[in-house]
XYZ file of N, CA and C in Angstrom:
753
model
N 114.512 24.977 56.326
C 113.342 25.806 56.030
C 113.762 27.260 55.919
N 113.242 27.943 54.936
C 113.548 29.351 54.722
C 112.430 30.195 55.318
N 112.783 31.048 56.257
C 111.790 31.923 56.872
C 111.718 33.226 56.093
N 110.552 33.536 55.576
C 110.371 34.729 54.759
C 109.553 35.757 55.530
N 110.103 36.937 55.688
C 109.367 38.035 56.310
C 108.883 38.978 55.218
N 107.579 39.035 55.045
C 107.019 39.883 54.003
C 107.199 41.350 54.365
N 107.552 42.190 53.400
C 107.715 43.620 53.679
C 106.364 44.266 53.955
N 106.353 45.271 54.828
C 105.095 45.975 55.094
C 105.078 47.362 54.480
N 106.066 47.639 53.627
C 106.115 48.880 52.869
C 106.442 48.535 51.423
N 105.947 49.351 50.508
C 106.203 49.049 49.095
C 105.990 50.287 48.242
N 106.726 50.333 47.139
C 106.407 51.256 46.057
C 105.336 50.585 45.204
N 104.438 51.374 44.658
C 103.344 50.833 43.859
C 103.221 51.627 42.569
N 102.973 50.914 41.470
C 102.672 51.566 40.205
C 101.505 50.841 39.547
N 101.094 51.314 38.391
C 99.873 50.827 37.740
C 100.156 50.572 36.267
N 99.570 49.489 35.743
C 99.770 49.157 34.333
C 98.481 48.598 33.749
N 98.152 49.061 32.536
C 96.979 48.558 31.815
C 97.333 48.394 30.349
N 96.651 47.477 29.679
C 96.831 47.329 28.241
C 98.041 46.504 27.858
N 98.210 46.355 26.550
C 99.244 45.453 26.032
C 100.290 46.173 25.192
N 100.390 47.481 25.350
C 101.337 48.225 24.523
C 102.663 48.421 25.252
N 103.380 49.504 24.953
C 104.770 49.604 25.389
C 104.973 50.286 26.731
N 103.897 50.586 27.445
C 104.068 51.249 28.741
C 104.803 50.352 29.729
N 104.802 49.049 29.465
C 105.525 48.119 30.330
C 107.008 48.462 30.389
N 107.535 49.079 29.329
C 108.942 49.485 29.346
C 109.199 50.504 30.445
N 108.242 51.404 30.640
C 108.401 52.384 31.700
C 108.477 51.736 33.065
N 107.640 50.710 33.292
C 107.626 50.031 34.579
C 108.917 49.242 34.783
N 109.401 48.598 33.735
C 110.688 47.899 33.827
C 111.794 48.892 34.174
N 111.784 50.043 33.502
C 112.783 51.062 33.805
C 112.695 51.529 35.243
N 111.479 51.681 35.757
C 111.291 52.093 37.144
C 111.838 51.046 38.107
N 111.563 49.775 37.834
C 112.075 48.703 38.689
C 113.599 48.720 38.735
N 114.221 48.915 37.580
C 115.679 48.944 37.529
C 116.225 50.197 38.206
N 115.487 51.311 38.075
C 115.917 52.539 38.728
C 115.897 52.413 40.238
N 114.847 51.807 40.782
C 114.780 51.596 42.223
C 115.898 50.673 42.692
N 116.240 49.699 41.858
C 117.336 48.805 42.212
C 118.667 49.557 42.194
N 118.830 50.454 41.233
C 120.088 51.202 41.128
C 120.327 52.064 42.354
N 119.266 52.666 42.889
C 119.437 53.538 44.056
C 119.355 52.744 45.359
N 119.327 51.419 45.225
C 119.387 50.516 46.371
C 118.207 50.701 47.330
N 117.019 50.790 46.764
C 115.827 50.856 47.599
C 115.662 49.558 48.376
N 115.179 49.677 49.593
C 114.979 48.506 50.437
C 113.604 47.882 50.251
N 112.768 48.493 49.420
C 111.375 48.066 49.336
C 111.015 47.576 47.937
N 110.059 46.648 47.858
C 109.676 46.080 46.556
C 108.829 47.045 45.739
N 108.723 46.749 44.449
C 107.821 47.474 43.560
C 106.632 46.573 43.258
N 105.453 47.000 43.670
C 104.216 46.278 43.391
C 103.574 46.904 42.160
N 103.217 46.080 41.188
C 102.584 46.576 39.968
C 101.128 46.131 39.967
N 100.220 47.086 40.092
C 98.789 46.803 40.002
C 98.420 46.743 38.525
N 98.034 45.567 38.045
C 97.763 45.392 36.618
C 96.287 45.109 36.390
N 95.758 45.656 35.299
C 94.404 45.313 34.884
C 94.420 43.962 34.165
N 93.261 43.305 34.034
C 93.225 41.979 33.422
C 93.745 41.928 31.997
N 93.766 43.073 31.285
C 94.191 43.032 29.886
C 95.698 43.150 29.703
N 96.458 43.167 30.790
C 97.918 43.121 30.661
C 98.304 41.685 30.318
N 98.969 41.448 29.192
C 99.211 40.082 28.724
C 100.209 39.324 29.592
N 100.134 37.989 29.564
C 101.050 37.171 30.359
C 102.520 37.475 30.101
N 102.887 37.763 28.855
C 104.293 38.045 28.550
C 104.782 39.279 29.294
N 103.936 40.285 29.411
C 104.325 41.496 30.135
C 104.399 41.229 31.638
N 103.493 40.413 32.139
C 103.527 40.069 33.562
C 104.801 39.295 33.892
N 105.169 38.373 33.013
C 106.382 37.595 33.230
C 107.608 38.491 33.201
N 107.619 39.447 32.293
C 108.727 40.393 32.218
C 108.872 41.154 33.532
N 107.755 41.557 34.111
C 107.790 42.285 35.378
C 108.261 41.387 36.516
N 107.769 40.161 36.555
C 108.228 39.221 37.573
C 109.718 38.963 37.444
N 110.189 38.832 36.211
C 111.614 38.604 35.979
C 112.460 39.781 36.433
N 111.844 40.962 36.545
C 112.557 42.136 37.037
C 112.329 42.359 38.536
N 111.821 41.330 39.212
C 111.696 41.399 40.664
C 110.457 42.092 41.169
N 109.507 42.402 40.292
C 108.285 43.095 40.715
C 107.284 42.110 41.322
N 106.413 42.620 42.172
C 105.251 41.880 42.638
C 104.077 42.299 41.760
N 103.473 41.364 41.066
C 102.385 41.670 40.135
C 101.055 41.326 40.791
N 100.187 42.317 40.910
C 98.873 42.125 41.529
C 97.786 42.536 40.545
N 96.969 41.584 40.130
C 95.863 41.922 39.234
C 94.736 42.569 40.027
N 94.171 43.630 39.463
C 93.070 44.335 40.108
C 91.877 44.405 39.164
N 90.708 44.538 39.750
C 89.482 44.664 38.969
C 89.322 46.118 38.544
N 89.031 46.380 37.279
C 88.896 47.769 36.831
C 87.744 48.493 37.520
N 87.903 49.788 37.661
C 86.844 50.675 38.142
C 86.628 51.738 37.076
N 85.398 51.886 36.650
C 85.085 52.900 35.647
C 84.130 53.936 36.227
N 84.264 55.184 35.837
C 83.302 56.209 36.249
C 81.985 56.005 35.509
N 80.921 56.682 35.929
C 79.641 56.576 35.206
C 79.807 56.961 33.741
N 79.097 56.254 32.872
C 79.246 56.472 31.432
C 78.958 57.908 31.022
N 78.035 58.558 31.715
C 77.691 59.931 31.325
C 78.772 60.944 31.690
N 79.840 60.466 32.366
C 80.940 61.351 32.720
C 82.198 61.074 31.900
N 82.088 60.203 30.924
C 83.274 59.802 30.166
C 83.204 60.155 28.687
N 82.170 60.846 28.275
C 81.960 61.094 26.850
C 83.139 61.809 26.207
N 83.711 62.774 26.912
C 84.795 63.556 26.330
C 86.137 63.282 27.010
N 86.196 62.242 27.823
C 87.423 61.940 28.558
C 88.374 61.106 27.715
N 89.670 61.332 27.905
C 90.673 60.488 27.262
C 90.609 59.092 27.877
N 90.841 58.076 27.056
C 90.711 56.697 27.518
C 91.566 56.424 28.747
N 92.794 56.932 28.722
C 93.687 56.626 29.838
C 93.154 57.183 31.154
N 92.564 58.368 31.108
C 92.058 58.957 32.340
C 90.812 58.239 32.835
N 90.083 57.602 31.938
C 88.920 56.822 32.355
C 89.355 55.635 33.205
N 90.363 54.917 32.768
C 90.789 53.739 33.526
C 91.603 54.102 34.756
N 91.987 55.364 34.890
C 92.750 55.775 36.066
C 91.975 55.588 37.361
N 90.645 55.528 37.284
C 89.856 55.259 38.481
C 90.262 53.925 39.112
N 90.775 53.024 38.300
C 91.155 51.705 38.802
C 92.268 51.777 39.834
N 93.011 52.862 39.847
C 94.088 53.010 40.831
C 93.556 53.032 42.258
N 92.268 53.305 42.419
C 91.683 53.279 43.760
C 91.791 51.894 44.386
N 91.953 50.859 43.559
C 92.098 49.496 44.079
C 93.357 49.344 44.928
N 94.310 50.234 44.736
C 95.556 50.137 45.495
C 95.287 50.230 46.996
N 94.214 50.918 47.369
C 93.878 51.020 48.792
C 93.476 49.666 49.369
N 93.251 48.682 48.505
C 92.913 47.343 48.988
C 94.152 46.525 49.335
N 95.329 47.044 49.087
C 96.562 46.321 49.402
C 96.874 46.505 50.888
N 96.016 45.959 51.725
C 96.065 46.240 53.160
C 97.217 45.529 53.865
N 97.921 44.664 53.164
C 99.062 44.007 53.797
C 100.241 44.954 53.980
N 100.168 46.132 53.352
C 101.231 47.125 53.493
C 100.779 48.246 54.424
N 101.665 48.610 55.339
C 101.369 49.721 56.245
C 101.508 51.065 55.549
N 102.467 51.140 54.623
C 102.674 52.374 53.872
C 103.065 52.033 52.449
N 102.598 52.852 51.513
C 102.956 52.697 50.109
C 103.291 54.065 49.534
N 104.229 54.081 48.609
C 104.554 55.286 47.847
C 104.188 54.992 46.402
N 103.255 55.764 45.851
C 102.814 55.531 44.480
C 103.694 56.295 43.500
N 104.122 55.603 42.439
C 104.922 56.193 41.368
C 104.300 55.812 40.033
N 104.034 56.780 39.174
C 103.550 56.466 37.834
C 104.605 55.683 37.055
N 104.155 54.948 36.047
C 105.070 54.139 35.252
C 106.005 54.942 34.375
N 105.720 56.233 34.181
C 106.631 57.075 33.394
C 107.495 57.951 34.296
N 107.719 57.463 35.504
C 108.613 58.117 36.464
C 109.913 57.336 36.531
N 111.002 58.051 36.773
C 112.273 57.399 37.070
C 112.850 58.006 38.341
N 113.433 57.142 39.156
C 114.015 57.545 40.436
C 115.530 57.553 40.295
N 116.143 58.702 40.545
C 117.590 58.845 40.367
C 118.341 58.999 41.682
N 117.628 58.933 42.784
C 118.257 58.972 44.100
C 117.336 58.229 45.055
N 117.903 57.668 46.101
C 117.100 56.893 47.032
C 116.075 57.791 47.728
N 114.821 57.378 47.715
C 113.749 58.155 48.341
C 113.019 57.332 49.404
N 113.669 56.300 49.908
C 113.031 55.456 50.914
C 112.597 56.244 52.144
N 113.243 57.375 52.389
C 112.884 58.170 53.566
C 111.460 58.724 53.479
N 110.858 58.710 52.287
C 109.475 59.170 52.173
C 108.524 58.306 53.002
N 108.906 57.049 53.215
C 108.065 56.174 54.021
C 108.022 56.612 55.483
N 108.984 57.399 55.885
C 109.054 57.827 57.283
C 108.395 59.178 57.527
N 107.827 59.784 56.482
C 107.103 61.040 56.666
C 105.846 60.808 57.491
N 105.433 61.823 58.210
C 104.182 61.725 58.948
C 103.020 61.631 57.962
N 101.943 61.022 58.403
C 100.759 60.916 57.551
C 100.235 62.304 57.206
N 99.627 62.417 56.011
C 99.003 63.674 55.635
C 99.707 64.420 54.533
N 100.640 63.774 53.834
C 101.298 64.412 52.706
C 100.599 63.956 51.439
N 99.867 64.847 50.810
C 99.072 64.504 49.644
C 99.521 65.320 48.447
N 99.404 64.709 47.266
C 99.773 65.444 46.053
C 98.881 64.994 44.908
N 97.637 65.429 44.940
C 96.687 65.110 43.877
C 95.641 66.213 43.854
N 95.071 66.471 42.697
C 94.197 67.632 42.535
C 93.036 67.648 43.526
N 92.309 66.537 43.630
C 91.171 66.518 44.549
C 91.625 66.745 45.981
N 92.675 66.052 46.368
C 93.157 66.179 47.736
C 93.688 67.581 48.003
N 94.337 68.174 46.995
C 94.818 69.546 47.153
C 93.665 70.500 47.423
N 92.528 70.262 46.803
C 91.367 71.127 47.001
C 90.680 70.835 48.335
N 90.458 69.562 48.598
C 89.707 69.186 49.795
C 90.483 69.505 51.067
N 91.821 69.308 50.999
C 92.662 69.560 52.169
C 93.492 70.833 51.991
N 92.942 71.802 51.269
C 93.720 72.978 50.884
C 94.276 73.755 52.068
N 93.659 73.645 53.236
C 94.122 74.413 54.388
C 95.153 73.673 55.229
N 95.330 72.377 54.985
C 96.225 71.614 55.856
C 97.263 70.781 55.106
N 97.125 70.655 53.768
C 98.028 69.756 53.055
C 99.429 70.349 52.944
N 100.401 69.482 52.749
C 101.785 69.899 52.596
C 102.323 69.295 51.299
N 102.400 70.051 50.219
C 102.880 69.500 48.943
C 104.354 69.155 49.013
N 104.727 68.084 48.334
C 106.136 67.714 48.299
C 106.870 68.627 47.325
N 108.143 68.904 47.562
C 108.905 69.759 46.644
C 109.134 69.058 45.312
N 109.418 69.845 44.259
C 109.519 69.243 42.927
C 110.745 68.362 42.753
N 111.659 68.352 43.707
C 112.777 67.410 43.596
C 112.280 65.979 43.691
N 111.072 65.776 44.237
C 110.488 64.444 44.348
C 109.480 64.154 43.242
N 109.239 65.114 42.379
C 108.331 64.866 41.258
C 108.519 65.973 40.228
N 109.665 65.961 39.550
C 109.925 66.989 38.551
C 109.130 66.681 37.290
N 108.063 67.420 37.086
C 107.310 67.343 35.840
C 108.099 68.126 34.799
N 108.397 67.510 33.665
C 109.351 68.104 32.728
C 108.939 69.477 32.229
N 107.647 69.756 32.174
C 107.212 71.077 31.717
C 107.738 72.193 32.612
N 108.114 71.859 33.840
C 108.687 72.866 34.737
C 109.980 73.441 34.170
N 110.671 72.679 33.334
C 111.957 73.122 32.796
C 111.815 74.351 31.916
N 110.684 74.499 31.237
C 110.501 75.689 30.403
C 109.424 76.640 30.930
N 108.595 76.155 31.837
C 107.566 77.045 32.389
C 108.041 77.793 33.634
N 108.783 77.103 34.471
C 109.269 77.724 35.713
C 110.713 77.293 35.978
N 111.623 77.575 35.059
C 113.012 77.125 35.227
C 113.668 77.664 36.488
N 113.192 78.813 36.965
C 113.783 79.397 38.172
C 113.518 78.551 39.412
N 112.547 77.639 39.326
C 112.205 76.789 40.470
C 112.839 75.402 40.393
N 113.668 75.171 39.388
C 114.244 73.841 39.182
C 115.751 73.864 39.415
N 116.197 73.015 40.313
C 117.627 72.759 40.504
C 117.870 71.328 40.027
N 118.210 71.198 38.770
C 118.233 69.889 38.125
C 119.194 68.922 38.799
N 120.298 69.432 39.312
C 121.265 68.545 39.950
C 120.786 68.025 41.308
N 119.684 68.587 41.818
C 119.137 68.148 43.099
C 117.943 67.206 42.942
N 117.472 67.050 41.714
C 116.239 66.286 41.478
C 116.450 64.794 41.725
N 115.550 64.203 42.488
C 115.612 62.783 42.798
C 114.662 61.959 41.923
N 113.550 62.565 41.525
C 112.514 61.852 40.779
C 112.096 62.692 39.581
N 112.132 62.092 38.390
C 111.733 62.783 37.165
C 110.471 62.123 36.625
N 109.484 62.954 36.292
C 108.213 62.474 35.751
C 108.161 62.830 34.268
N 108.305 61.814 33.419
C 108.354 62.013 31.967
C 106.932 62.080 31.399
N 106.176 63.088 31.830
C 104.768 63.159 31.441
C 104.478 64.257 30.428
N 105.464 65.055 30.043
C 105.234 66.068 29.008
C 105.074 65.379 27.654
N 104.273 65.966 26.787
C 104.033 65.375 25.469
C 105.340 65.141 24.732
N 105.563 63.890 24.318
C 106.763 63.548 23.571
C 107.964 63.187 24.404
N 107.824 63.197 25.743
C 109.005 63.011 26.589
C 109.230 61.585 27.055
N 108.267 60.688 26.856
C 108.470 59.319 27.319
C 109.660 58.725 26.569
N 110.689 58.314 27.290
C 111.940 57.924 26.626
C 111.782 56.819 25.594
N 110.909 55.847 25.867
C 110.764 54.718 24.944
C 109.993 55.092 23.680
N 109.497 56.327 23.600
C 108.831 56.814 22.388
C 109.453 58.109 21.879
N 110.507 58.533 22.479
C 111.059 59.863 22.195
C 111.539 59.984 20.745
N 111.097 61.049 20.072
C 111.559 61.348 18.712
C 112.207 62.716 18.627
N 111.923 63.568 19.606
C 112.458 64.923 19.590
C 111.670 65.887 18.731
N 110.567 65.434 18.143
C 109.812 66.265 17.203
C 108.765 67.151 17.891
N 108.319 66.766 19.081
C 107.292 67.547 19.755
C 107.878 68.841 20.316
N 107.003 69.770 20.654
C 107.433 71.054 21.201
C 108.302 70.856 22.441
N 109.390 71.598 22.502
C 110.314 71.634 23.643
C 111.180 70.380 23.790
N 110.997 69.396 22.931
C 111.733 68.147 23.090
C 113.157 68.205 22.546
N 113.527 69.306 21.900
C 114.904 69.459 21.432
C 115.778 70.184 22.448
N 115.234 70.498 23.587
C 116.011 71.137 24.646
C 117.126 70.199 25.105
N 118.270 70.758 25.424
C 119.397 69.933 25.849
C 119.119 69.244 27.180
N 118.401 69.919 28.085
C 118.110 69.272 29.365
C 117.152 68.095 29.178
N 116.211 68.216 28.235
C 115.312 67.094 27.947
C 116.098 65.929 27.351
N 116.955 66.221 26.387
C 117.769 65.163 25.776
C 118.611 64.457 26.832
N 119.177 65.228 27.755
C 120.002 64.644 28.805
C 119.184 63.706 29.687
N 117.964 64.123 30.043
C 117.134 63.302 30.918
C 116.617 62.054 30.209
N 116.340 62.159 28.918
C 115.948 60.977 28.147
C 117.107 59.984 28.085
N 118.301 60.481 27.819
C 119.481 59.608 27.789
C 119.717 58.971 29.152
N 119.502 59.734 30.203
C 119.708 59.225 31.559
C 118.765 58.058 31.842
N 117.524 58.181 31.370
C 116.570 57.079 31.535
C 117.046 55.843 30.792
N 117.467 56.016 29.537
C 117.926 54.877 28.744
C 119.172 54.240 29.346
N 120.026 55.023 29.966
C 121.219 54.461 30.603
C 120.829 53.471 31.693
N 119.766 53.777 32.425
C 119.279 52.858 33.451
C 118.614 51.646 32.803
N 117.745 51.887 31.852
C 116.988 50.805 31.218
C 117.911 49.794 30.535
N 118.961 50.266 29.899
C 119.855 49.386 29.134
C 120.970 48.772 29.966
N 121.045 49.102 31.239
C 122.120 48.595 32.089
C 121.788 47.177 32.550
N 122.427 46.194 31.940
C 122.142 44.795 32.268
C 122.517 44.445 33.701
N 123.439 45.185 34.287
C 123.832 44.889 35.666
C 122.712 45.206 36.650
N 121.712 45.959 36.196
C 120.586 46.300 37.062
C 119.429 45.326 36.928
N 119.562 44.329 36.041
C 118.519 43.318 35.930
C 118.421 42.548 37.239
N 117.221 42.086 37.543
C 117.011 41.330 38.765
C 117.826 40.041 38.743
N 118.485 39.764 39.849
C 119.279 38.544 39.976
C 118.459 37.485 40.690
N 118.421 36.309 40.125
C 117.640 35.224 40.708
C 118.240 34.807 42.054
N 117.414 34.189 42.917
C 117.884 33.806 44.251
C 119.120 32.919 44.208
N 120.007 33.148 45.160
C 121.224 32.355 45.290
C 121.078 31.451 46.506
N 121.188 30.146 46.294
C 121.097 29.181 47.386
C 122.502 28.729 47.744
N 122.878 28.899 49.009
C 124.207 28.524 49.469
C 124.255 27.040 49.831
N 125.452 26.552 50.124
C 125.633 25.132 50.413
C 124.816 24.663 51.613
N 124.599 25.567 52.573
C 123.836 25.183 53.760
C 122.327 25.277 53.546
N 121.934 25.579 52.302
C 120.512 25.667 51.994
C 119.912 27.030 52.218
N 120.694 27.956 52.752
C 120.182 29.307 52.998
C 120.065 30.061 51.685
N 119.059 30.892 51.596
C 118.836 31.692 50.400
C 118.975 33.161 50.753
N 119.624 33.904 49.871
C 119.801 35.330 50.107
C 118.441 36.012 50.131
N 118.151 36.693 51.246
C 116.826 37.274 51.442
C 116.507 38.358 50.435
N 117.495 39.080 49.968
C 117.247 40.180 49.044
C 116.771 39.726 47.686
N 116.856 38.431 47.415
C 116.472 37.928 46.099
C 115.175 37.128 46.133
N 114.393 37.287 47.173
C 113.207 36.462 47.347
C 111.931 37.054 46.773
N 111.976 38.288 46.330
C 110.731 38.983 46.034
C 109.822 38.272 45.037
N 110.343 37.809 43.872
C 109.441 37.116 42.953
C 108.853 35.834 43.531
N 109.601 35.154 44.411
C 109.056 33.961 45.039
C 107.903 34.331 45.958
N 108.075 35.421 46.700
C 106.998 35.914 47.546
C 105.800 36.280 46.687
N 106.081 36.962 45.589
C 105.009 37.401 44.698
C 104.235 36.211 44.152
N 104.972 35.179 43.735
C 104.319 33.998 43.186
C 103.440 33.330 44.237
N 103.956 33.248 45.465
C 103.185 32.633 46.540
C 101.918 33.424 46.823
N 102.050 34.758 46.848
C 100.888 35.600 47.102
C 99.876 35.476 45.978
N 100.382 35.401 44.743
C 99.484 35.309 43.596
C 98.677 34.021 43.643
N 99.355 32.908 43.950
C 98.679 31.614 43.957
C 97.716 31.501 45.135
N 98.145 32.010 46.311
C 97.366 31.775 47.523
C 96.276 32.801 47.762
N 96.523 34.042 47.374
C 95.654 35.122 47.815
C 94.948 35.882 46.710
N 95.363 35.698 45.471
C 94.777 36.525 44.410
C 93.310 36.187 44.233
N 92.428 37.184 44.317
C 91.005 36.916 44.129
C 90.675 36.666 42.669
N 89.597 35.933 42.441
C 89.145 35.729 41.067
C 88.592 37.042 40.540
N 88.995 37.406 39.342
C 88.586 38.683 38.767
C 87.926 38.441 37.427
N 86.738 38.956 37.269
C 86.061 38.857 35.988
C 86.726 39.786 34.992
N 87.005 39.302 33.811
C 87.693 40.114 32.807
C 86.785 41.223 32.292
N 87.317 42.438 32.299
C 86.639 43.589 31.716
C 87.623 44.271 30.792
N 87.291 44.386 29.515
C 88.218 44.998 28.566
C 88.479 46.446 28.950
N 89.740 46.865 28.821
C 90.113 48.238 29.156
C 91.043 48.766 28.093
N 90.999 50.070 27.828
C 91.926 50.650 26.857
C 93.346 50.621 27.374
N 94.303 50.700 26.479
C 95.698 50.633 26.864
C 96.113 51.841 27.670
N 96.977 51.616 28.664
C 97.518 52.720 29.455
C 98.506 53.523 28.650
N 98.926 53.015 27.510
C 99.850 53.758 26.666
C 99.136 54.913 26.014
């Protein structure tokens, strides 16, 4: 019998729609593997993420959790971008109560150094607009080495030590590596080109693909390769029934 101890900490990301944003999540999974993270990547997916994309994520060692969409009131979405409307669905992540701590990473983030120590920070580290306002007198923002937004490279270069950066957020217009053309403003910068290439180096590295479980002669299975099996068990046993609600693509 194989005794499986479920992890109580996890990285979490979010995916919606059927377009190419899944490439970002695959890249993130491989990046976490490259830096030898000890914790799984949980992908909160909306119902419109197709089975082929879910299988791709499972094959990369991710735990796939379907969530029910949350939409804001219709009278507040008239001028909102589609992607920001479905972002309310990320609140479902708070329902993942089997984890004591989670670190949320957007799908267009890449991790270039181990950041597992973030799980050991004291509670109360917030980095979101509402929380920054509500907790403005007590919050402690994380330094940009843990979330380098690429626009910082040309807006505040004096605050960026690129060789120290652990986490890069490819959220500037035109910077997502899987769509990069170099035609948008600032995308011809050498530092941007370097970071796009760095992302592709991780994504294209076959040695970083998830390795399936290895069963030894005595029947023991390597614990580090159990994550998709755990995910499958959780999906079959615990996944709630979710009514399908169409959602725009996260791309």
